[in-house]
Structures are given as structure tokens and as C-alpha cells.
XYZ file of C-alpha atoms in Angstrom:
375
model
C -21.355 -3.850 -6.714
C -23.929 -1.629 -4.211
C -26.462 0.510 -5.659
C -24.974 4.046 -5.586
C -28.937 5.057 -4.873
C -28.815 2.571 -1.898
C -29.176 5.427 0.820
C -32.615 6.340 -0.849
C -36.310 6.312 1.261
C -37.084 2.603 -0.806
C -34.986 -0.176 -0.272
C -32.758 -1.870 -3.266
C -35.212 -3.811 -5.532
C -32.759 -5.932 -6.874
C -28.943 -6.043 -8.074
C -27.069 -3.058 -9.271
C -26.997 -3.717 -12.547
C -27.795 0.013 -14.604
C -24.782 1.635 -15.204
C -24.605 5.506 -15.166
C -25.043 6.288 -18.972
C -22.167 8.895 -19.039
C -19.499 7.537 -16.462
C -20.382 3.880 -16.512
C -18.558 3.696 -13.141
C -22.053 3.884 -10.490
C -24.510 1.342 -10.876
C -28.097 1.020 -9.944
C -31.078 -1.333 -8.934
C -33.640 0.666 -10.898
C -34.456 3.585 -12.423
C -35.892 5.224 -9.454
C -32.821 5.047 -7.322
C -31.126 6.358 -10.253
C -33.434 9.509 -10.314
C -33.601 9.964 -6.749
C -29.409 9.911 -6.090
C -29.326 12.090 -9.400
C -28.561 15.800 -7.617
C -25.354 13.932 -5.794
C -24.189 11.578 -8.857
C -24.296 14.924 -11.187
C -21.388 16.381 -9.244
C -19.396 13.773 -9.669
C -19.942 12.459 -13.225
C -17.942 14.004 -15.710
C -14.769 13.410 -12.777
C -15.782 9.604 -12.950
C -16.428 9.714 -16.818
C -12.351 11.097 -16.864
C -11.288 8.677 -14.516
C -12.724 5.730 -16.469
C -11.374 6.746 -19.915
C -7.922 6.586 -17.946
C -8.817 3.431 -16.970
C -6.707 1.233 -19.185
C -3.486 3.362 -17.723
C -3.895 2.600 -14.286
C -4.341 -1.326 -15.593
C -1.065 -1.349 -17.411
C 1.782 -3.020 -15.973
C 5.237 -5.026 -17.672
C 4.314 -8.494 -16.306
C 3.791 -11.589 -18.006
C 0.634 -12.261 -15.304
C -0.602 -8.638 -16.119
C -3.632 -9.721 -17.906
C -4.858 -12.340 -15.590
C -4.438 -10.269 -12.355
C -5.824 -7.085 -13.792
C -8.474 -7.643 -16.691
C -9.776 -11.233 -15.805
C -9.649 -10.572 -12.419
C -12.072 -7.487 -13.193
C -14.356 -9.913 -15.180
C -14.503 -12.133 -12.881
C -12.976 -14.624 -14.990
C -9.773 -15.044 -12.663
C -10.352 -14.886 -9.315
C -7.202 -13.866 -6.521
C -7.533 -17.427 -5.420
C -7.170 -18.737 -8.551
C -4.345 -16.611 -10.085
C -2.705 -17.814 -7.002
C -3.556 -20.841 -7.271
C -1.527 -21.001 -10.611
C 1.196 -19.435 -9.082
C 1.568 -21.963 -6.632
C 1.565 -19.653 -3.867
C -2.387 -19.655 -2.594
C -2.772 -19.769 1.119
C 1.157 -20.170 1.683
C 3.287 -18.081 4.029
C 3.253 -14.051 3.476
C 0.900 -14.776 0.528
C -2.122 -16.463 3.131
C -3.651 -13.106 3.369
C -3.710 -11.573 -0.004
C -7.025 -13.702 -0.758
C -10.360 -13.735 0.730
C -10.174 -17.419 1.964
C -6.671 -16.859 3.240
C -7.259 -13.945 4.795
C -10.114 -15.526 6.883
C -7.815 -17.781 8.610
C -6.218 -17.307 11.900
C -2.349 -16.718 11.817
C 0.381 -16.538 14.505
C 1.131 -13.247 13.514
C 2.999 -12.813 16.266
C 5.976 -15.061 14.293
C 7.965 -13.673 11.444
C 6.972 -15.027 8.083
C 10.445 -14.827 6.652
C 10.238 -16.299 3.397
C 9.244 -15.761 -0.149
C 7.758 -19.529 -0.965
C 10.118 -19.145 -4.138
C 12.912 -20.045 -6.311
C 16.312 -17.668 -6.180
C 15.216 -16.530 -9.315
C 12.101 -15.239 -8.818
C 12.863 -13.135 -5.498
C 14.798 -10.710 -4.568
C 16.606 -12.987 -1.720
C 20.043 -11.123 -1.889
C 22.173 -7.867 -2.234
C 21.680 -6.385 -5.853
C 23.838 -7.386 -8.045
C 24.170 -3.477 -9.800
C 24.140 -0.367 -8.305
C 21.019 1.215 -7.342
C 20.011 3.682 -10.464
C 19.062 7.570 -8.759
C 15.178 7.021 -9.063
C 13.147 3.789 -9.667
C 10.634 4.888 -11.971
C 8.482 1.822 -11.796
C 8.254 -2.076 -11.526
C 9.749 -2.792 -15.293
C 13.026 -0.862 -14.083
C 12.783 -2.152 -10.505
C 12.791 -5.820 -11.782
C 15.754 -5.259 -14.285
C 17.620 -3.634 -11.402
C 16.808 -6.927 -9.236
C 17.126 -9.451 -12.374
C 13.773 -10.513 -11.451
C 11.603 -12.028 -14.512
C 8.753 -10.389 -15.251
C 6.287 -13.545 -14.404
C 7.587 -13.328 -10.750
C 4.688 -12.558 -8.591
C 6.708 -10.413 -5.647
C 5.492 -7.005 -6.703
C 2.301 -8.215 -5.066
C 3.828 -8.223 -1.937
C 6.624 -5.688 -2.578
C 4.125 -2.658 -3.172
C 4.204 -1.737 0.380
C 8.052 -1.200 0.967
C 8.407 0.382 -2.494
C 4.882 2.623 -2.300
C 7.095 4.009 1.038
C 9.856 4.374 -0.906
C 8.398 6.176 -3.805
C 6.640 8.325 -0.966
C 9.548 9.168 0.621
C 11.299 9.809 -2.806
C 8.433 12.382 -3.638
C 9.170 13.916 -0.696
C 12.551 14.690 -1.076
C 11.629 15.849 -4.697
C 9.349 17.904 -3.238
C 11.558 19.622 -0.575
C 9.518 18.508 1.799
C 11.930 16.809 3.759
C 16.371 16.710 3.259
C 18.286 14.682 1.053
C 18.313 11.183 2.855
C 21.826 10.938 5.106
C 22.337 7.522 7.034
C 19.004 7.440 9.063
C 14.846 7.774 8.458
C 12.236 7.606 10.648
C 8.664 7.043 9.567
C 5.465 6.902 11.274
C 3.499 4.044 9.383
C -0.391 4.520 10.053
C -3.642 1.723 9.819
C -0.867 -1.675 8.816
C -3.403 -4.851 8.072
C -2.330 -7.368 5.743
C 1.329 -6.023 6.126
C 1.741 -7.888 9.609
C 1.351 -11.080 8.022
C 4.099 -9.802 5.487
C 6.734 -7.754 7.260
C 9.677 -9.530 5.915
C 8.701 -8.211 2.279
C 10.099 -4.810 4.356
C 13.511 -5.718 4.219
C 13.719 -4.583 0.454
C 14.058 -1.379 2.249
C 18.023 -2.344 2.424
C 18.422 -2.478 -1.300
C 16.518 1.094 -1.972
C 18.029 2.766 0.894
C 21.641 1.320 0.998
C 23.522 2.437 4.375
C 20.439 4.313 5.667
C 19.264 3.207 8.893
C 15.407 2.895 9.296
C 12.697 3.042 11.963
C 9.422 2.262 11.429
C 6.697 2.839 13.917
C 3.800 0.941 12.684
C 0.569 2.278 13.968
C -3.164 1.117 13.981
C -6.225 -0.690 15.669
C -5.923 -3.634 13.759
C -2.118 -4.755 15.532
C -3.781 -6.826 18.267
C -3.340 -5.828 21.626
C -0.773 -8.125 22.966
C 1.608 -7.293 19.961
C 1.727 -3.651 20.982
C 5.251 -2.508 22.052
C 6.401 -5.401 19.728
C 10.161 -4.514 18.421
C 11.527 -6.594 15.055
C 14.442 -5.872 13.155
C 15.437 -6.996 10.057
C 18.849 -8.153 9.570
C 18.373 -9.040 6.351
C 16.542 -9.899 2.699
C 13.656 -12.806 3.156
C 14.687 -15.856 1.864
C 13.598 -18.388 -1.020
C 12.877 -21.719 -1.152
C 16.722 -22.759 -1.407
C 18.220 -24.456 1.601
C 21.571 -22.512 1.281
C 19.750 -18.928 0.645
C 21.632 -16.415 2.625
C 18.643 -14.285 3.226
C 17.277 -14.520 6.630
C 15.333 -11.949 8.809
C 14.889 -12.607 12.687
C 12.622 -10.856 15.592
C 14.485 -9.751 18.478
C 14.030 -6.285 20.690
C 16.722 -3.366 19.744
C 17.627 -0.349 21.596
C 18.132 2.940 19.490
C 21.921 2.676 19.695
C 21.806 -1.205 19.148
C 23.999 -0.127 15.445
C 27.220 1.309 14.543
C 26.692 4.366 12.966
C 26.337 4.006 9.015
C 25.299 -0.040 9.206
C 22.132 -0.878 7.386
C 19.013 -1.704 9.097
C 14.953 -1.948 9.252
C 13.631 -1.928 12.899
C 9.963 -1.613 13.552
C 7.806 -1.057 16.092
C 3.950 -1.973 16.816
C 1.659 -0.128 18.256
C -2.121 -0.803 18.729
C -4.358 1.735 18.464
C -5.084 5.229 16.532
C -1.888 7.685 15.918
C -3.667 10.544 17.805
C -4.270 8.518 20.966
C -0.154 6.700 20.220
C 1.804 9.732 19.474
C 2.533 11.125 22.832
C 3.901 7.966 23.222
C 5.561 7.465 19.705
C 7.237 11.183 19.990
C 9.466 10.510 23.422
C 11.546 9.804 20.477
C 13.249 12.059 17.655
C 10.191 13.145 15.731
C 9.597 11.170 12.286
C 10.958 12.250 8.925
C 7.850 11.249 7.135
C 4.040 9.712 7.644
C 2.649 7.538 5.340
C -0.963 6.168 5.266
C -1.467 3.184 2.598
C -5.046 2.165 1.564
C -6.171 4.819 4.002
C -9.572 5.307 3.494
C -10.039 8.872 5.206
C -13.542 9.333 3.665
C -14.973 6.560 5.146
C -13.610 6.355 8.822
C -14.439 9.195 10.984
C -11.333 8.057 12.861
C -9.273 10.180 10.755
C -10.272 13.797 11.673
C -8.259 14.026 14.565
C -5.086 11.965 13.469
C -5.136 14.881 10.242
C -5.889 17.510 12.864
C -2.536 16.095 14.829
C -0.762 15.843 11.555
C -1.609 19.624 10.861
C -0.741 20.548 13.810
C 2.800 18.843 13.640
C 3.829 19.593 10.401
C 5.165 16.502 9.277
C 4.988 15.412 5.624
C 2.104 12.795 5.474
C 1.283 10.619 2.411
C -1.790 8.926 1.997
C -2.703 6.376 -0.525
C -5.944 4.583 -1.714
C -7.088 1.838 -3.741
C -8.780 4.569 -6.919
C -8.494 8.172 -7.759
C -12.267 8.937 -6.550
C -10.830 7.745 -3.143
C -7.735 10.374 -3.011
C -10.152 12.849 -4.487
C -12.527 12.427 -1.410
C -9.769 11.799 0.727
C -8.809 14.877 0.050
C -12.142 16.857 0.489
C -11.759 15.435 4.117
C -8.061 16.741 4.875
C -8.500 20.210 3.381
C -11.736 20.733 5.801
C -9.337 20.389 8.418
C -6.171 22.309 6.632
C -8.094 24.662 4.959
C -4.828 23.550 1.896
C -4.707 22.114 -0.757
C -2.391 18.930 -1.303
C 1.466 19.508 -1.456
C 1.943 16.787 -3.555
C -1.358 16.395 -5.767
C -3.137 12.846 -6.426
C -0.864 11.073 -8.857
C -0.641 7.101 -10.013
C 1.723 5.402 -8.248
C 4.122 3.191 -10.278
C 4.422 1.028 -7.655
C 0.749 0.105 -6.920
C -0.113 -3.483 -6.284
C -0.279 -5.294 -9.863
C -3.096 -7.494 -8.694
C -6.881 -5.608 -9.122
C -9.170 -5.758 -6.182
C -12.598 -8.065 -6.051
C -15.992 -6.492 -5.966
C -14.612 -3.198 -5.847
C -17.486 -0.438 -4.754
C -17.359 0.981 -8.414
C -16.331 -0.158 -12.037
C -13.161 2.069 -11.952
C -10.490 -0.250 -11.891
C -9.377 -0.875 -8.086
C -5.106 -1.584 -6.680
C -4.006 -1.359 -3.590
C -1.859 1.657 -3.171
C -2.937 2.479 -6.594
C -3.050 6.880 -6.510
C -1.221 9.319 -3.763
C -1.078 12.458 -2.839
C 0.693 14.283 0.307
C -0.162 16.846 3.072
């Protein structure tokens, strides 16, 4: 935790370690820094104060493991590693980079990870076995749908497809885009740990049955010589079984490469921002949707023109971020450059990442893709 007065003329005397009496969600290293940040913290400390008391909401999830990844984690008595660890799944396959110590190692990212590292049971290897209900409403009625048990771990990989899918569900709610036909395209910005888990994607056939996707995955982490990279994904990732039907393979496609109505996921990689790519990206049909997880527009300056481009386009965009304070800034950011408001104001996703964040910058409780809101 940083000292919210950190920016002040003295430097940090010591740990943050005095809460804000009111919000309890800024900390500081003394008294002074506490004074001295005062005329910025009093603007935002009755929002905080709101967003704490809400705090055990955005903590509550249906799993079995819900306790250990969300309160102990936060208390530092669990760790990611650890809960891992227990799981059986630390530093293995798609799950290498979802700690710190896994993260820090080098992958081949330029190979498909195409498993799950689990039993049949636990994943969601194969078709559904019921019919897809009209709207998910969350990971309880997700993992009923999927027969999953509720002390499977795969949500923590499986919030990225299904955060796009609730995006893309809010935006059809919203009118902002048609009732889906047989095809999407999407325009997914700033991907990090989801190129070391692209195979968790291919849930997209089970929520989008028939529907033909492309995915243009944009951003300056995808390393340079992975740019143009094409992958489709035939099919679910598999378990640990050796007869397990699921499989997923990495080959180039061509636009037409389907018969009209079949099923598929086909991405694309591109390195570098959207604004510099989308010249590029729009030789294309235009997308249906943009989507931004973990974005963090308030704190990269790199996002002023990509939201000027996405003004100027008028494409749907949905951005997410790890707390509400972080949409709520977010959003001071885009609406200097709209002059609007949100279309779709900042609202808990039900498919945010059921594992809490380490040494998050404030007390609030921390997911990834835990609020969203659209432009």
C-alpha cells in the first residue's frame, strides 16, 4: 500500500499505515502527508466511504474457494501462489501467469497452451450438455449450465471470454448494437496475461452457439514478432484425460476459410496501440464491438487518442477495471474527450475474476474485470 500523500514536498517517512478515518480505503505515512493531500482526498471521500461499505458485495461469489481467494487473500493470509498451490495448478500451463512468480518467467507464447491441467469434471472440455438459458446472469448459473462444481477453479481463467460476453450482451440490451445473427467482430484492446491463456477463448462456442467470431487483439504488450499472428480455435481446451475430445490448434485462416453458419473463434495479434493499428485493422468490415479489460485509462496517457479514435468512430466500446474508483476515473478521462456521459454506467460485473488482487493501491477490494461501463 503507497501513501496516498506520496506526491507531497517531504518524502514518505515510513509505511502507509494511517487509514483515512472516514473511508478507510487511502492510507498514510504520517499525519503530515495526511494534512497536506487533504484538499484532493476530501473530494473523493464520502465516494470511497460508499464504495467500501459495498465492499462485501463485490467479494461475494458461489464457490467453495470463495473465502480463500477473496478474504485471505486480502489479509494476506493466502497468497495467489499458495491458493494455487492447493489447487494443484501453480506455475502450470495457462495458469503460469496468474501469479507473481509465474508471471516472471519466460514463456513460448508464441505456442498454444491448449489445456485446462484438469479433470473432465472440473472443466468445461466439451459441448454443453443443456441448452444455453437467454442470459447468464453470473458464475453460480454459468457453472450449473456447464455442470461444473463449484470448487473448480476455471472462472479464474474464464473471466475474460465471459466479461466479453457479458459486454457484448449489455450491448445488445442496450441497443447499442443488433441482435447477434451468425457473425461478431470485436476489436480487443491492451491483451497481457490473456496470450498465455487464449484457449480459455474457446468458451466463446458454448455462449455464442453458430455465431462466427473475430477477434482482433490489440496492444504493446503482443511482442513484435507475434504481430500479424492468426489462431483459430476449432474447439473447447482440453483436460487432463487422454481421450478428451477438446482440442484447439494454431493455423492462419482467410475470412472465407468457413461455411456460412459453422462455429468458430479466429483471432488476430497485433502489436502496438489501436490508434496507430486501426488503419490497418479497418481494411476489414468494421467491428461490432470494442472492449478494453483491466484498462487503466487514468493512468496511461496512451489512451487519449485511442478514445479520441473511438469517438470519432462510433463504435460501442467497453472498458473494464480492477475497482469502481478506477471506472469512476476512467471515466473522468473519456468524457474530457466526449464531452458524454457513459452509455452504459459503471456497474459490477458478475463475471469478474473470483480471485482478489495482491497489494492492491487501496483497501477497496481489487478483481480483475471487476466494474464496467461503456462509451
Amino acid at each position: 500500500m503507497d501513501c496516498a500523500g506520496s506526491g507531497s514536498r517531504t518524502p514518505c517517512s515510513g509505511p502507509a499505515t494511517r487509514r483515512c478515518g472516514r473511508c478507510q480505503v487511502v492510507a498514510y505515512c504520517s499525519i503530515s502527508h495526511q494534512v497536506a493531500h487533504l484538499n484532493v482526498h476530501k473530494k473523493e471521500c464520502q465516494r470511497l466511504e460508499q464504495q467500501m461499505k459495498q465492499a462485501h458485495v463485490v467479494s461475494d461469489f458461489p464457490f467453495t474457494f470463495s473465502e480463500e481467494a477473496t478474504v485471505q487473500v486480502c489479509d494476506k493470509r493466502m497468497t495467489r501462489c499458495s491458493f494455487l498451490i492447493k489447487l494443484g495448478i501453480h506455475r502450470v500451463g495457462m495458469w503460469m501467469s496468474e501469479c507473481s512468480c509465474g508471471a516472471s518467467i519466460t514463456l513460448n507464447c508464441s505456442r498454444l497452451i491448449e489445456g485446462w491441467n484438469l479433470s473432465s469434471k472440473m472443466c468445461p472440455c466439451r459441448e454443453p450438455s443443456t441448452v444455453l438459458p437467454e442470459l447468464l446472469s453470473g458464475w453460480k448459473e454459468y457453472y450449473e449450465w456447464r455442470c461444473i462444481p463449484l470448487y473448480s477453479p476455471v472462472a479464474v481463467l474464464l473471466h475474460w471470454p465471459l466479461t466479453l460476453y457479458w459486454a457484448i450482451k449489455l450491448a445488445v440490451q442496450g441497443n447499442l448494437i443488433p441482435e447477434i445473427s451468425n457473425e461478431l467482430r470485436i476489436h480487443y484492446l491492451g491483451p497481457e496475461k490473456e496470450l498465455h491463456q487464449l484457449a480459455a477463448f474457446s468458451e466463446l462456442y458454448a455462449v455464442f452457439p453458430g455465431v462466427r467470431m473475430y477477434i482482433d487483439l490489440v496492444g504493446p504488450a503482443i511482442p513484435e514478432e507475434r504481430n500479424g499472428e492468426r489462431i483459430e480455435l476449432r474447439d473447447y481446451a482440453h483436460c487432463t484425460e487422454t481421450n478428451c475430445k477438446g482440442k484447439c490448434s494454431t493455423e492462419s485462416f482467410g475470412p472465407t476459410s468457413l461455411s456460412s453458419g459453422t462455429s468458430a473463434i479466429k483471432l488476430k495479434l497485433h502489436a502496438g496501440y489501436y490508434h496507430d493499428c486501426y488503419k490497418n485493422l479497418n481494411k476489414g468490415s468494421p467491428p461490432n464491438l470494442i472492449i478494453a479489460p483491466n484498462a487503466g485509462v487514468a493512468a496511461y496517457r496512451s489512451w487519449l487518442p485511442t478514445i479520441e479514435l473511438i469517438k470519432e468512430i462510433k463504435v460501442p466500446a467497453f472498458f473494464s477495471d480492477y475497482c469502481e474508483e478506477a471506472c469512476n476515473l476512467a471515466i473522468s478521462c473519456t468524457s474530457s474527450v466526449t464531452n458524454a456521459s457513459p452509455i452504459v454506467p459503471i456497474q459490477l460485473n458478475p463475471f469478474r475474476q473470483p480471485l482478489a488482487v495482491e497489494d492492491s493501491a487501496l483497501f477497496l477490494p481489487c478483481y480483475s474485470n471487476c466494474f464496467i461501463f461503456g462509451i
